[in-house]
Short mmCIF file of C-alpha atoms and ligand atoms in Angstrom, two decimals:
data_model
loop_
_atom_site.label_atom_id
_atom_site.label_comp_id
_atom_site.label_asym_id
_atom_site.label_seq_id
_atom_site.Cartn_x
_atom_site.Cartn_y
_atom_site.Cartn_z
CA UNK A 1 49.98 101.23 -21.86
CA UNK A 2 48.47 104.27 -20.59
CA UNK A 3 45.06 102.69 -19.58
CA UNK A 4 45.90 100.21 -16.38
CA UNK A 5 42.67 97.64 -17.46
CA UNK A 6 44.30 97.60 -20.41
CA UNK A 7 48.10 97.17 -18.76
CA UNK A 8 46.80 94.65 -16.12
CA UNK A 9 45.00 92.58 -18.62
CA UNK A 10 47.80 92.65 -20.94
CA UNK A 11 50.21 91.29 -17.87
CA UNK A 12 47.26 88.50 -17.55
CA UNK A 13 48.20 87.33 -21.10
CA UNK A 14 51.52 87.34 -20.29
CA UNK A 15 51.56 85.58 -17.36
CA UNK A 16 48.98 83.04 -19.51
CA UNK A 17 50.92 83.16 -22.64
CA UNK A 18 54.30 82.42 -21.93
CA UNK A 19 56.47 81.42 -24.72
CA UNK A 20 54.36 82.87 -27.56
CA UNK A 21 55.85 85.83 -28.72
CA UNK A 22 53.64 86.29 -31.77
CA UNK A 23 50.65 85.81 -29.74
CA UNK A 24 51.97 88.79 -27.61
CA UNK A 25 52.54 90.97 -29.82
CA UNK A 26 49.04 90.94 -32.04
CA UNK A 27 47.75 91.27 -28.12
CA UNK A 28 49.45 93.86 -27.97
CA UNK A 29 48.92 95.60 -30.91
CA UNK A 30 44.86 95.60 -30.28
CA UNK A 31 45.02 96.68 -27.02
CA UNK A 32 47.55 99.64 -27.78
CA UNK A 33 44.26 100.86 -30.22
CA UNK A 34 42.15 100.21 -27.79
CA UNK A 35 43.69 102.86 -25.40
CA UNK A 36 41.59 105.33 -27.82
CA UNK A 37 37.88 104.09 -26.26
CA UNK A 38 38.74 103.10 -22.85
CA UNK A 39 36.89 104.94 -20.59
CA UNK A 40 33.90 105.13 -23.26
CA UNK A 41 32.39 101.58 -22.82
CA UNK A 42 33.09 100.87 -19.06
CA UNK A 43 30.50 97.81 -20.27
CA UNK A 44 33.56 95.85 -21.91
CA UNK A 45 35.59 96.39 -18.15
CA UNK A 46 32.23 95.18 -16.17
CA UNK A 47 31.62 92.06 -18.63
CA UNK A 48 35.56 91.23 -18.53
CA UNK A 49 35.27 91.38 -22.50
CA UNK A 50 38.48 92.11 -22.68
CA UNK A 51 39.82 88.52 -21.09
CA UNK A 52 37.17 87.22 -22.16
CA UNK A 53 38.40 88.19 -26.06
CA UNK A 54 41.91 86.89 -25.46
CA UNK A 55 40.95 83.16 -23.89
CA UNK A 56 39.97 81.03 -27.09
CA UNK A 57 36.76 79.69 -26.66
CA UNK A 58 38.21 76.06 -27.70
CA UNK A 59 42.07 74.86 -28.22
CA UNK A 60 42.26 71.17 -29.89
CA UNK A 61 45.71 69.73 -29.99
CA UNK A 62 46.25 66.23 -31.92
CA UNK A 63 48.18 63.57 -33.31
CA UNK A 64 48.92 63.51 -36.61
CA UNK A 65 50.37 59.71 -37.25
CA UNK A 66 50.74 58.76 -41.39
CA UNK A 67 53.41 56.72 -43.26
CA UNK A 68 55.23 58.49 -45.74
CA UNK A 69 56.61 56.55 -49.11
CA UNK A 70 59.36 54.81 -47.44
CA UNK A 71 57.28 53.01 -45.19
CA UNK A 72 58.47 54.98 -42.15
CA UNK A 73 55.80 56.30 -39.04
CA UNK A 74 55.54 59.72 -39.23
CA UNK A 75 53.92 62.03 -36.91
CA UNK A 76 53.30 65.62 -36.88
CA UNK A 77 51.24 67.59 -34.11
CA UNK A 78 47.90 69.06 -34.82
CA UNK A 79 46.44 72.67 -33.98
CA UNK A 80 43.03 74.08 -34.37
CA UNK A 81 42.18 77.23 -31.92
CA UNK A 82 38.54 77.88 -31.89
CA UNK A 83 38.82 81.47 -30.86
CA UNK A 84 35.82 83.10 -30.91
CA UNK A 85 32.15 82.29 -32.52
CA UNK A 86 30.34 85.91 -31.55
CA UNK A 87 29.50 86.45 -34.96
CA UNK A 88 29.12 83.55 -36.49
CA UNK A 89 30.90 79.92 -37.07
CA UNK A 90 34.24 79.97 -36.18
CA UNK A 91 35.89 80.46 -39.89
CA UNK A 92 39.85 80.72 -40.22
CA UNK A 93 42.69 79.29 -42.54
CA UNK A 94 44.68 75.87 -42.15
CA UNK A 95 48.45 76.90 -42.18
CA UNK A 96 50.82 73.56 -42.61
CA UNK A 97 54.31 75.13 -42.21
CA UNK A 98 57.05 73.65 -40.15
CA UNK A 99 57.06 76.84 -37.68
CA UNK A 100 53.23 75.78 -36.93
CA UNK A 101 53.04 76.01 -33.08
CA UNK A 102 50.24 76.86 -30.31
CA UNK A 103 51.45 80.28 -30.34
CA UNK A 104 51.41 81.27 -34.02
CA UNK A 105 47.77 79.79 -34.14
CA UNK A 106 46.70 82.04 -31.51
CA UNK A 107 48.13 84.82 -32.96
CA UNK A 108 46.68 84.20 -36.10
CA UNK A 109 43.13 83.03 -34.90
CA UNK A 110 43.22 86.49 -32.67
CA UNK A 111 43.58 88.63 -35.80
CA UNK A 112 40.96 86.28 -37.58
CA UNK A 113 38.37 87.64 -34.95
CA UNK A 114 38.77 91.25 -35.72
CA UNK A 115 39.20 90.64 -39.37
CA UNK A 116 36.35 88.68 -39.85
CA UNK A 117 34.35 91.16 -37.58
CA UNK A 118 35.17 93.88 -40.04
CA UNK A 119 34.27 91.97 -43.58
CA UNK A 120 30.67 92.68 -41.77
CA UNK A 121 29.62 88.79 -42.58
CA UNK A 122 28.67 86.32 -40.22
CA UNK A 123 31.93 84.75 -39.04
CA UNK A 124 33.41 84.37 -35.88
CA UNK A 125 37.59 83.28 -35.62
CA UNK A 126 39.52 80.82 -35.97
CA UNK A 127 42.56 79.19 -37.03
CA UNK A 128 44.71 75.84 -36.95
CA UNK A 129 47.18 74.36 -39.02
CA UNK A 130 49.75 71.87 -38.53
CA UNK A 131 54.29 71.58 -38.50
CA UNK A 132 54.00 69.30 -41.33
CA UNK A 133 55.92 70.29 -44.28
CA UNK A 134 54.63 69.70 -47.77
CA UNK A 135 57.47 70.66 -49.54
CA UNK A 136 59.19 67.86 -51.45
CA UNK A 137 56.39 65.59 -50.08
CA UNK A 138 54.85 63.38 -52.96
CA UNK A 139 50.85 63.71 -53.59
CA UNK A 140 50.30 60.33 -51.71
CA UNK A 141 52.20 61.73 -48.90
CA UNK A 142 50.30 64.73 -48.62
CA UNK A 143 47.17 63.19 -49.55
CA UNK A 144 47.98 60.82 -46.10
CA UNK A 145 48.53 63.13 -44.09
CA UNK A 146 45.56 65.36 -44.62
CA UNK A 147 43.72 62.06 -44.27
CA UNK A 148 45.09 61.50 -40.73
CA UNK A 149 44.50 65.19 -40.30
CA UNK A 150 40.77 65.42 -40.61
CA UNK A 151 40.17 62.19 -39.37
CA UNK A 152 40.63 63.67 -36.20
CA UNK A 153 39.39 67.38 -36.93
CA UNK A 154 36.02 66.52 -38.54
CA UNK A 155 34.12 66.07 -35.11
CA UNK A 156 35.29 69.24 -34.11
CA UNK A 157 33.66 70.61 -37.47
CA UNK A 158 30.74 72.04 -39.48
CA UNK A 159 29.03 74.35 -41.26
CA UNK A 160 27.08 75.93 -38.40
CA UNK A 161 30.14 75.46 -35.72
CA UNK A 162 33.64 75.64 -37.78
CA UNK A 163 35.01 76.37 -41.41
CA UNK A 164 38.10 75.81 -41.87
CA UNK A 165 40.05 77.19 -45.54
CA UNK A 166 43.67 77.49 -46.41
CA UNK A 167 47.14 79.31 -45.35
CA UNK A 168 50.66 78.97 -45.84
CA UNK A 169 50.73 75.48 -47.10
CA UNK A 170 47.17 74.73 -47.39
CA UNK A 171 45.95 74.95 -51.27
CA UNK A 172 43.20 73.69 -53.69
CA UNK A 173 45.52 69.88 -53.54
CA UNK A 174 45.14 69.79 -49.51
CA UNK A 175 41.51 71.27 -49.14
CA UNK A 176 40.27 68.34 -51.69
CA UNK A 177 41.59 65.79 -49.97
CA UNK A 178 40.73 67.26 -46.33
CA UNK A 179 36.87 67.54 -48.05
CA UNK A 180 37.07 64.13 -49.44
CA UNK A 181 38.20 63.02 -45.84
CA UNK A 182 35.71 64.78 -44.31
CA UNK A 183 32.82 63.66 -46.87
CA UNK A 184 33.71 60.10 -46.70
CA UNK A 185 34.18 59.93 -42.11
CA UNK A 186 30.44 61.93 -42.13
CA UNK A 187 28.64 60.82 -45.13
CA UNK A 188 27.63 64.21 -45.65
CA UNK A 189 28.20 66.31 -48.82
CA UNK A 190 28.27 69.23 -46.69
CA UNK A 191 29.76 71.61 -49.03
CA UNK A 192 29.72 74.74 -46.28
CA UNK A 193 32.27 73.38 -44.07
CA UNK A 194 35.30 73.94 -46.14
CA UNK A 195 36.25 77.06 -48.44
CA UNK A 196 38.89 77.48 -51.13
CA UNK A 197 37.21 73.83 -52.76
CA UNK A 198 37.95 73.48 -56.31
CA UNK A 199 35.33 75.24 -59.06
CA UNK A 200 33.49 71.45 -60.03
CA UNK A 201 32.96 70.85 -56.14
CA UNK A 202 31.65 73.58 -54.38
CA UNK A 203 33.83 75.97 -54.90
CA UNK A 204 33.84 80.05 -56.01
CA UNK A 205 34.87 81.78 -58.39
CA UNK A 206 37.50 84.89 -56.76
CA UNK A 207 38.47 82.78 -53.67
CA UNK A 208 41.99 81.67 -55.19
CA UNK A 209 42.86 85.36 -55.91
CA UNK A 210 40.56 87.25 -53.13
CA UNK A 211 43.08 87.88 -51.21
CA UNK A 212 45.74 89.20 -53.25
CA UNK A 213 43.26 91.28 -55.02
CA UNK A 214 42.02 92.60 -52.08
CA UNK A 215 45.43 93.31 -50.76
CA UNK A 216 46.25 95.75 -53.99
CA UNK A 217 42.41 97.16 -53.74
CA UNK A 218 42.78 98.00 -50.32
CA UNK A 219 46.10 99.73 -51.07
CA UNK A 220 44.27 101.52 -54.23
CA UNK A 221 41.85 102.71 -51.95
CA UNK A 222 44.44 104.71 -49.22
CA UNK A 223 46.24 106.15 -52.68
CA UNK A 224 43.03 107.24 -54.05
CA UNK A 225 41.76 108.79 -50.16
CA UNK A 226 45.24 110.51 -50.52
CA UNK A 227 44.64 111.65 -53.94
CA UNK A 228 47.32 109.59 -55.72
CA UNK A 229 46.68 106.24 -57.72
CA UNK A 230 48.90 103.03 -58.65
CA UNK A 231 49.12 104.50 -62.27
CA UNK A 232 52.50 104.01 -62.94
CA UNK A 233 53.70 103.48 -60.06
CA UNK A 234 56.28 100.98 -59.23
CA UNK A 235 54.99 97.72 -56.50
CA UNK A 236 56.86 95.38 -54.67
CA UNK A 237 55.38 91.97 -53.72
CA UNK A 238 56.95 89.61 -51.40
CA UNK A 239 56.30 86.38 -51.40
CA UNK A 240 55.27 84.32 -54.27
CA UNK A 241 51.73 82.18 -52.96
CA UNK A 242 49.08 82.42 -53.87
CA UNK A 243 48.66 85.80 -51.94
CA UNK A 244 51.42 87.28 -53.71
CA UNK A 245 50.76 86.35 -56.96
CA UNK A 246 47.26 87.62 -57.22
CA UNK A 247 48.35 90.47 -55.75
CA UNK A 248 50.63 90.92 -58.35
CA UNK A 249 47.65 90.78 -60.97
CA UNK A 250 45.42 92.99 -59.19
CA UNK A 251 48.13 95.24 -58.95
CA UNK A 252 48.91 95.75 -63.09
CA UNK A 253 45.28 95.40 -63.61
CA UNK A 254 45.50 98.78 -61.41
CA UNK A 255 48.09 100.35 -63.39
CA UNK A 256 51.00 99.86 -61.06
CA UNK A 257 54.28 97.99 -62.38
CA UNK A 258 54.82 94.94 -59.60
CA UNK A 259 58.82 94.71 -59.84
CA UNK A 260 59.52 91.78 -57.55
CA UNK A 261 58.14 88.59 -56.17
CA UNK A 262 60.74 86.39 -53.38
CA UNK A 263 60.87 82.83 -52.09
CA UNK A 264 63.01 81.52 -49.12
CA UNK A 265 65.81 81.51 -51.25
CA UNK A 266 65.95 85.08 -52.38
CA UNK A 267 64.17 87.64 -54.14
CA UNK A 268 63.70 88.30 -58.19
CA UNK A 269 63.76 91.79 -59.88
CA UNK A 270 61.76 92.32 -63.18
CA UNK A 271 62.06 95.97 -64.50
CA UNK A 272 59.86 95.20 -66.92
CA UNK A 273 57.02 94.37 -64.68
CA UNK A 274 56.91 91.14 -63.20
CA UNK A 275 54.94 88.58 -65.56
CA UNK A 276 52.28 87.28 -63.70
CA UNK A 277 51.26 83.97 -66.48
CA UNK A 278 54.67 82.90 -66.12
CA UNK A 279 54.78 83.43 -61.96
CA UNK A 280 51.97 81.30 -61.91
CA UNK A 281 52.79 78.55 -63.84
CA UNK A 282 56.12 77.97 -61.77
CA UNK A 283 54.87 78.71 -58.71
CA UNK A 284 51.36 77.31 -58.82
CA UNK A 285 51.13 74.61 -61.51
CA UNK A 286 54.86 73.33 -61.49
CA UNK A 287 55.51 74.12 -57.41
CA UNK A 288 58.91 75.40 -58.43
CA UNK A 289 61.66 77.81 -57.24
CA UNK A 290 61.25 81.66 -57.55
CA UNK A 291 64.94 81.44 -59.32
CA UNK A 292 63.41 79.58 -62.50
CA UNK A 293 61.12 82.84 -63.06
CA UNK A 294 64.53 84.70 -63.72
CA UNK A 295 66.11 81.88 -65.52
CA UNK A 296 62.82 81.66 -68.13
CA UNK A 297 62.09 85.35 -68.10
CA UNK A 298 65.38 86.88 -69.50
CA UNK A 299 64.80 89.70 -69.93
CA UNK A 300 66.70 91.92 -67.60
CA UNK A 301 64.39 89.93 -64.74
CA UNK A 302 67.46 88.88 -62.41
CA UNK A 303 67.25 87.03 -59.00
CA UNK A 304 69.07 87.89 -56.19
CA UNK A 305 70.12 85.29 -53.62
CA UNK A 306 69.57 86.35 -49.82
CA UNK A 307 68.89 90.21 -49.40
CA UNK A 308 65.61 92.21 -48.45
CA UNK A 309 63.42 92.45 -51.64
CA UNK A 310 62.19 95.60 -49.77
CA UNK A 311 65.96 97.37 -50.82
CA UNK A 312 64.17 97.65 -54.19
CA UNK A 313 62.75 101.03 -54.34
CA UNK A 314 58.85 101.51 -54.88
CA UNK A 315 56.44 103.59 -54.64
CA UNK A 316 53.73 100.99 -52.78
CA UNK A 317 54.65 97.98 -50.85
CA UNK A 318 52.75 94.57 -50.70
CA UNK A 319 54.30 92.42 -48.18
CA UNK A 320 52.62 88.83 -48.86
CA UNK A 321 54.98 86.33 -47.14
CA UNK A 322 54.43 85.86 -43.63
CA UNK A 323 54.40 87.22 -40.19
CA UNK A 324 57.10 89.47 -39.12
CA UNK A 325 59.12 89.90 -42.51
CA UNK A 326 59.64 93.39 -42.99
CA UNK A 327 61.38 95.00 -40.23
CA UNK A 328 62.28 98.72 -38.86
CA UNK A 329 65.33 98.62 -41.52
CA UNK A 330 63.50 97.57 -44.23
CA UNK A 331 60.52 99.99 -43.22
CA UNK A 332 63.38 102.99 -43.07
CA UNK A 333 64.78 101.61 -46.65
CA UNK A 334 61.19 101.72 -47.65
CA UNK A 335 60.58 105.46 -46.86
CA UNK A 336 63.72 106.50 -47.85
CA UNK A 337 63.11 105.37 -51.30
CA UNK A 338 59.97 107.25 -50.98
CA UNK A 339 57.09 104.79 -50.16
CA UNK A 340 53.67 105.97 -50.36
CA UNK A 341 51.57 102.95 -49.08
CA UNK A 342 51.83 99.58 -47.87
CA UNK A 343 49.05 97.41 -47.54
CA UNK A 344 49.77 93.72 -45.93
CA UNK A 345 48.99 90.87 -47.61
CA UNK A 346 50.07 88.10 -45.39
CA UNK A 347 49.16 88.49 -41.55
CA UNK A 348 51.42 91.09 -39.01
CA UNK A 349 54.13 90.91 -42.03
CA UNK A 350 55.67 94.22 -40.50
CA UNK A 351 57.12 94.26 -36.63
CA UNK A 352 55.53 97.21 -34.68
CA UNK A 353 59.07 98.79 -35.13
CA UNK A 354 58.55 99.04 -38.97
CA UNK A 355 54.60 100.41 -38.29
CA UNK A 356 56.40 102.60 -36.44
CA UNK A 357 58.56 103.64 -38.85
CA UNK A 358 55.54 104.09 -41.26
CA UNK A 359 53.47 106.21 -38.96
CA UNK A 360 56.06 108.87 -38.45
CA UNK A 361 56.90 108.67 -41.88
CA UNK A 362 53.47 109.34 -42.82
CA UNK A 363 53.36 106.57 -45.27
CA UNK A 364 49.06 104.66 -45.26
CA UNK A 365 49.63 102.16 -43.75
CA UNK A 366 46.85 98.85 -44.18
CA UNK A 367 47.08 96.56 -41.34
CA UNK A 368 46.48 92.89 -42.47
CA UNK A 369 43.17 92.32 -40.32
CA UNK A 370 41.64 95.03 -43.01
CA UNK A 371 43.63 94.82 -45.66
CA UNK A 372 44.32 91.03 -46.21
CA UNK A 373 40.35 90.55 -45.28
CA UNK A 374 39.15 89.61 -48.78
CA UNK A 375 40.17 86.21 -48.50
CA UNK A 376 38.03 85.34 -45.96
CA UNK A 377 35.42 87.43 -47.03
CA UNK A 378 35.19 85.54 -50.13
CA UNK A 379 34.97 82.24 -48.21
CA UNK A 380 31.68 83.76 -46.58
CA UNK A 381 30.88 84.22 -50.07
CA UNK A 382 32.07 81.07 -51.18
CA UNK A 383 29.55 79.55 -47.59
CA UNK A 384 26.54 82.00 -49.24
CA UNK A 385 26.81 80.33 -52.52
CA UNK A 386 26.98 76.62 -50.68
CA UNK A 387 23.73 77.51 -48.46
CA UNK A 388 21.72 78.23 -51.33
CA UNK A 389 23.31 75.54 -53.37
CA UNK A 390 24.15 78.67 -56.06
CA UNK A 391 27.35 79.26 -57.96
CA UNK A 392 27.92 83.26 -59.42
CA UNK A 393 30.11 84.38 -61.69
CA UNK A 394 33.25 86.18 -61.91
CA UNK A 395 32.28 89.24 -62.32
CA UNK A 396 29.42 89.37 -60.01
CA UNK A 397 31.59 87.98 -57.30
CA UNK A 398 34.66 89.98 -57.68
CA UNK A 399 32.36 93.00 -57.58
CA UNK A 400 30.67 92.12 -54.40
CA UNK A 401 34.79 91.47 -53.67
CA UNK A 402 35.76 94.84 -54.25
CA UNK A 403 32.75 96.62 -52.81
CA UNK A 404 33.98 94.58 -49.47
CA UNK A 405 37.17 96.13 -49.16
CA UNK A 406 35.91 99.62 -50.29
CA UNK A 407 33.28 99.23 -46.59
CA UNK A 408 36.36 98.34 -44.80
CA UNK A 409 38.60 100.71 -46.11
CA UNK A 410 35.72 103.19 -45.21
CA UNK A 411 34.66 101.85 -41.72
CA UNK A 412 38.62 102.09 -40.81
CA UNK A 413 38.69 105.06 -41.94
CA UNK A 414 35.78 106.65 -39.93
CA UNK A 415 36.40 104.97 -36.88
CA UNK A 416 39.69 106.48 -37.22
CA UNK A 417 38.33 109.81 -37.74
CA UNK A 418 35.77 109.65 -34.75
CA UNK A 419 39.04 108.68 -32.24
CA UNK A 420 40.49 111.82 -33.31
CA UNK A 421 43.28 109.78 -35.17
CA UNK A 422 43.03 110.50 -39.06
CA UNK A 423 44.46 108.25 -41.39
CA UNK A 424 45.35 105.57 -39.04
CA UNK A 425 43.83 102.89 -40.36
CA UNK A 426 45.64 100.07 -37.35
CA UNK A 427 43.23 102.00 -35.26
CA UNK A 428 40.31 102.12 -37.42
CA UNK A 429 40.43 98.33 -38.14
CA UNK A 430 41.05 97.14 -33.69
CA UNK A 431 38.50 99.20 -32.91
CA UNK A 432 35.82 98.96 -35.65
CA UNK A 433 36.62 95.02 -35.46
CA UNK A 434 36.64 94.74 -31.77
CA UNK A 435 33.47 96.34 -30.95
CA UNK A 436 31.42 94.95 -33.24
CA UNK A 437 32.26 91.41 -31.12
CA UNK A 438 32.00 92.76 -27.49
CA UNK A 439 29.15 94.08 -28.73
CA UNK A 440 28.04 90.53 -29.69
CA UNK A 441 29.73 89.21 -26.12
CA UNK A 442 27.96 91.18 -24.23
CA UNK A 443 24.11 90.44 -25.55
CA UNK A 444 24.74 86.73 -25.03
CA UNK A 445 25.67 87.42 -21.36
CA UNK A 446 28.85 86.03 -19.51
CA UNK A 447 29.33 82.50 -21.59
N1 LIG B 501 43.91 82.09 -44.23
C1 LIG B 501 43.18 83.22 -44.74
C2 LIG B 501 43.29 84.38 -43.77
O1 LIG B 501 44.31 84.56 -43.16
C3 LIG B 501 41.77 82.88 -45.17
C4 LIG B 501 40.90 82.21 -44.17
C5 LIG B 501 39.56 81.73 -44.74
O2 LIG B 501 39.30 81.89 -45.90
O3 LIG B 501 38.81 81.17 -43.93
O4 LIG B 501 42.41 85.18 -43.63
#
């Protein structure tokens, strides 16, 4: 880094950090964007913002004891990094994965903060999750677990202090029995301190496929700032959550043809366009493996075991699996088979290296903290409708959906423009996020 605040700070984290390479590099990534306004706000260097931004407010690590079916003592650890609460309640997913640690917390409640800051809604960041696995667990299991869970989380909780919603792992199934937890320890029916609840209990309409739609709108919006469109054009989707899968809707409602959807096991191929009914039921109703879709689909739909699904060649990429999953190979694959725009749907799916790659290649690029955002932003919308003890519709709320990621996609795109860096939108989405919080920081004063 050019700017030595910036450098020295960065060393700071380092030296603070150890051991959390993920952390690091989303760190790193907002500072490197950040070179473009040092020197404009000497402010943020007086009030130590930028330290200050980086040190969660709150870290809570637990105990997660529960007995699964055999009778056996189980115990997981539990994670819930209450980053930053500038601009509102902290408000940031649960992620139950067995690569859950400290570090990819941080990272992810770091990006929260800057993500959240750009939906332009009242929520600060945060994020926790646990290493617990739910994959071949039983509903009992699961059900005990995210009892133990939350009957240590809920006094750290609340609608006013911190909202926790889903991940990786963390679906309708887990979020009603983390409420019902919750609801029974408090003997509150406090509806605003969980998103993503099921329709008959609180819940909104869009939230299950906010953020996949928002994912392909966001991408719609660089094609159409570039003059192009998805009509016709071929998408590739990793992943196959509840991210991917909606992104995969949103995509053919666009006009695109989504071509592939992956697991850990491999990736499938569907010429044909991928069908999204029958995606869902596997995936979402049965919890099955991505090679059944191939197996039912027929259909020249084939699966391919191992491999990068990003070897398929597309015209817009929609990486929806998880951090760091697209690499500088698979980025130079990508452009090579002529990529126009990739918009993330999970959080920091690509390395730097592969950004890299995309920068120099040209290719808009949407950074998850803007273009993943309309998950979160439809849990604010899913907190609006608890506070005034309202439920909207579908249409209304996928409208007030999409005209969310259209003010991101244009506040990233100004901001960009002002720093003298057109089209950048990694730029446009640190610094438009970032401010608006220091901002925040610095009218309450050094707390
Ligand atoms: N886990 C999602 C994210 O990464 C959603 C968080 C929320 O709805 O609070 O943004």
């Amino acid at each position: 880094m050019i700017d030595s605040m910036l450098q020295d700070t960065y060393d700071q984290v380092l030296r603070r950090n150890p051991g959390e390479p993920e952390f690091q590099q989303a760190v790193r990534e907002v500072f490197e964007s950040l070179e473009y306004i040092q020197g404009r706000h000497p402010e943020y260097n007086d009030q130590g913002i930028l330290m200050r931004m980086c040190e969660p407010e709150r870290q809570i690590i637990f105990r997660v004891p529960w007995v699964d079916d055999q009778g056996t003592v189980q115990i997981n650890r539990g994670f819930r990094v209450e980053y930053n609460s500038a601009l509102g309640p902290y408000k940031g997913g649960l992620r139950f994965h067995p690569s859950v640690n400290l570090g990819i917390v941080k990272f992810l409640g770091f990006e929260q903060i800057f993500k959240n800051s750009l939906t332009g809604l009242p929520i600060g960041g945060g994020k926790g999750g646990s290493d617990f696995d739910p994959h071949g667990r039983s509903d009992g299991e699961v059900m005990r677990f995210c009892q133990s869970f939350m009957t240590e989380l809920h006094r750290h909780m609340g609608e006013y202090t911190d909202v926790p919603a889903g991940d990786i792992g963390v679906g309708a199934r887990e979020i009603g029995y983390l409420f019902g937890q919750y609801k029974r320890l408090t003997n509150r029916y406090e509806a605003g301190v969980l998103t993503g609840k099921g329709l008959d209990w609180g819940g909104s309409l869009v939230r299950k496929e906010a953020t996949g739609y928002g994912a392909a709108i966001f991408a719609d919006e660089m094609l159409k700032a570039r003059g192009s469109s998805f009509d016709g054009r071929r998408v590739s989707i990793s992943g196959s959550g509840n991210v991917a899968i909606y992104a995969i809707e949103k995509s053919k409602q666009l006009g695109g043809i989504p071509v592939t959807a992956s697991d850990s096991s491999g990736y499938v191929v569907d010429e044909n366009g991928i069908d999204f009914e029958l995606l869902q039921q596997i995936k979402e109703v049965e919890r099955g493996r991505i090679t059944e879709y191939a197996e039912r689909r027929g259909n020249g739909a084939r699966f391919v075991a191992g491999g990068s699904v990003w070897d398929v060649p597309v015209d817009i990429a929609l990486p929806s699996a998880t951090q760091n999953e697209l690499d500088a190979d698979a980025a130079r694959t990508l452009v090579k088979n002529g990529v126009q725009a990739v918009s993330e749907g999970a959080n920091m799916p690509c390395t730097p290296d592969a950004v890299n790659v995309f920068r120099e290649a040209d290719v808009a690029f949407g950074p998850g903290k803007a273009a993943n955002a309309g998950g979160v932003a439809t849990s604010a919308l899913e907190m609006q409708q608890n506070a005034s003890r309202d439920a909207w519709s579908f249409e209304h709320t996928e409208e007030r959906l999409t005209q969310i990621m259209k003010n991101i996609h244009h506040t990233c795109l100004e901001t960009a423009e002002e720093l003298g860096r057109p089209g950048d939108y990694v730029v446009g989405a640190n610094v438009a996020g970032f401010r608006k919080v220091a901002d925040a920081m610095i009218a309450f004063g050094v707390i």
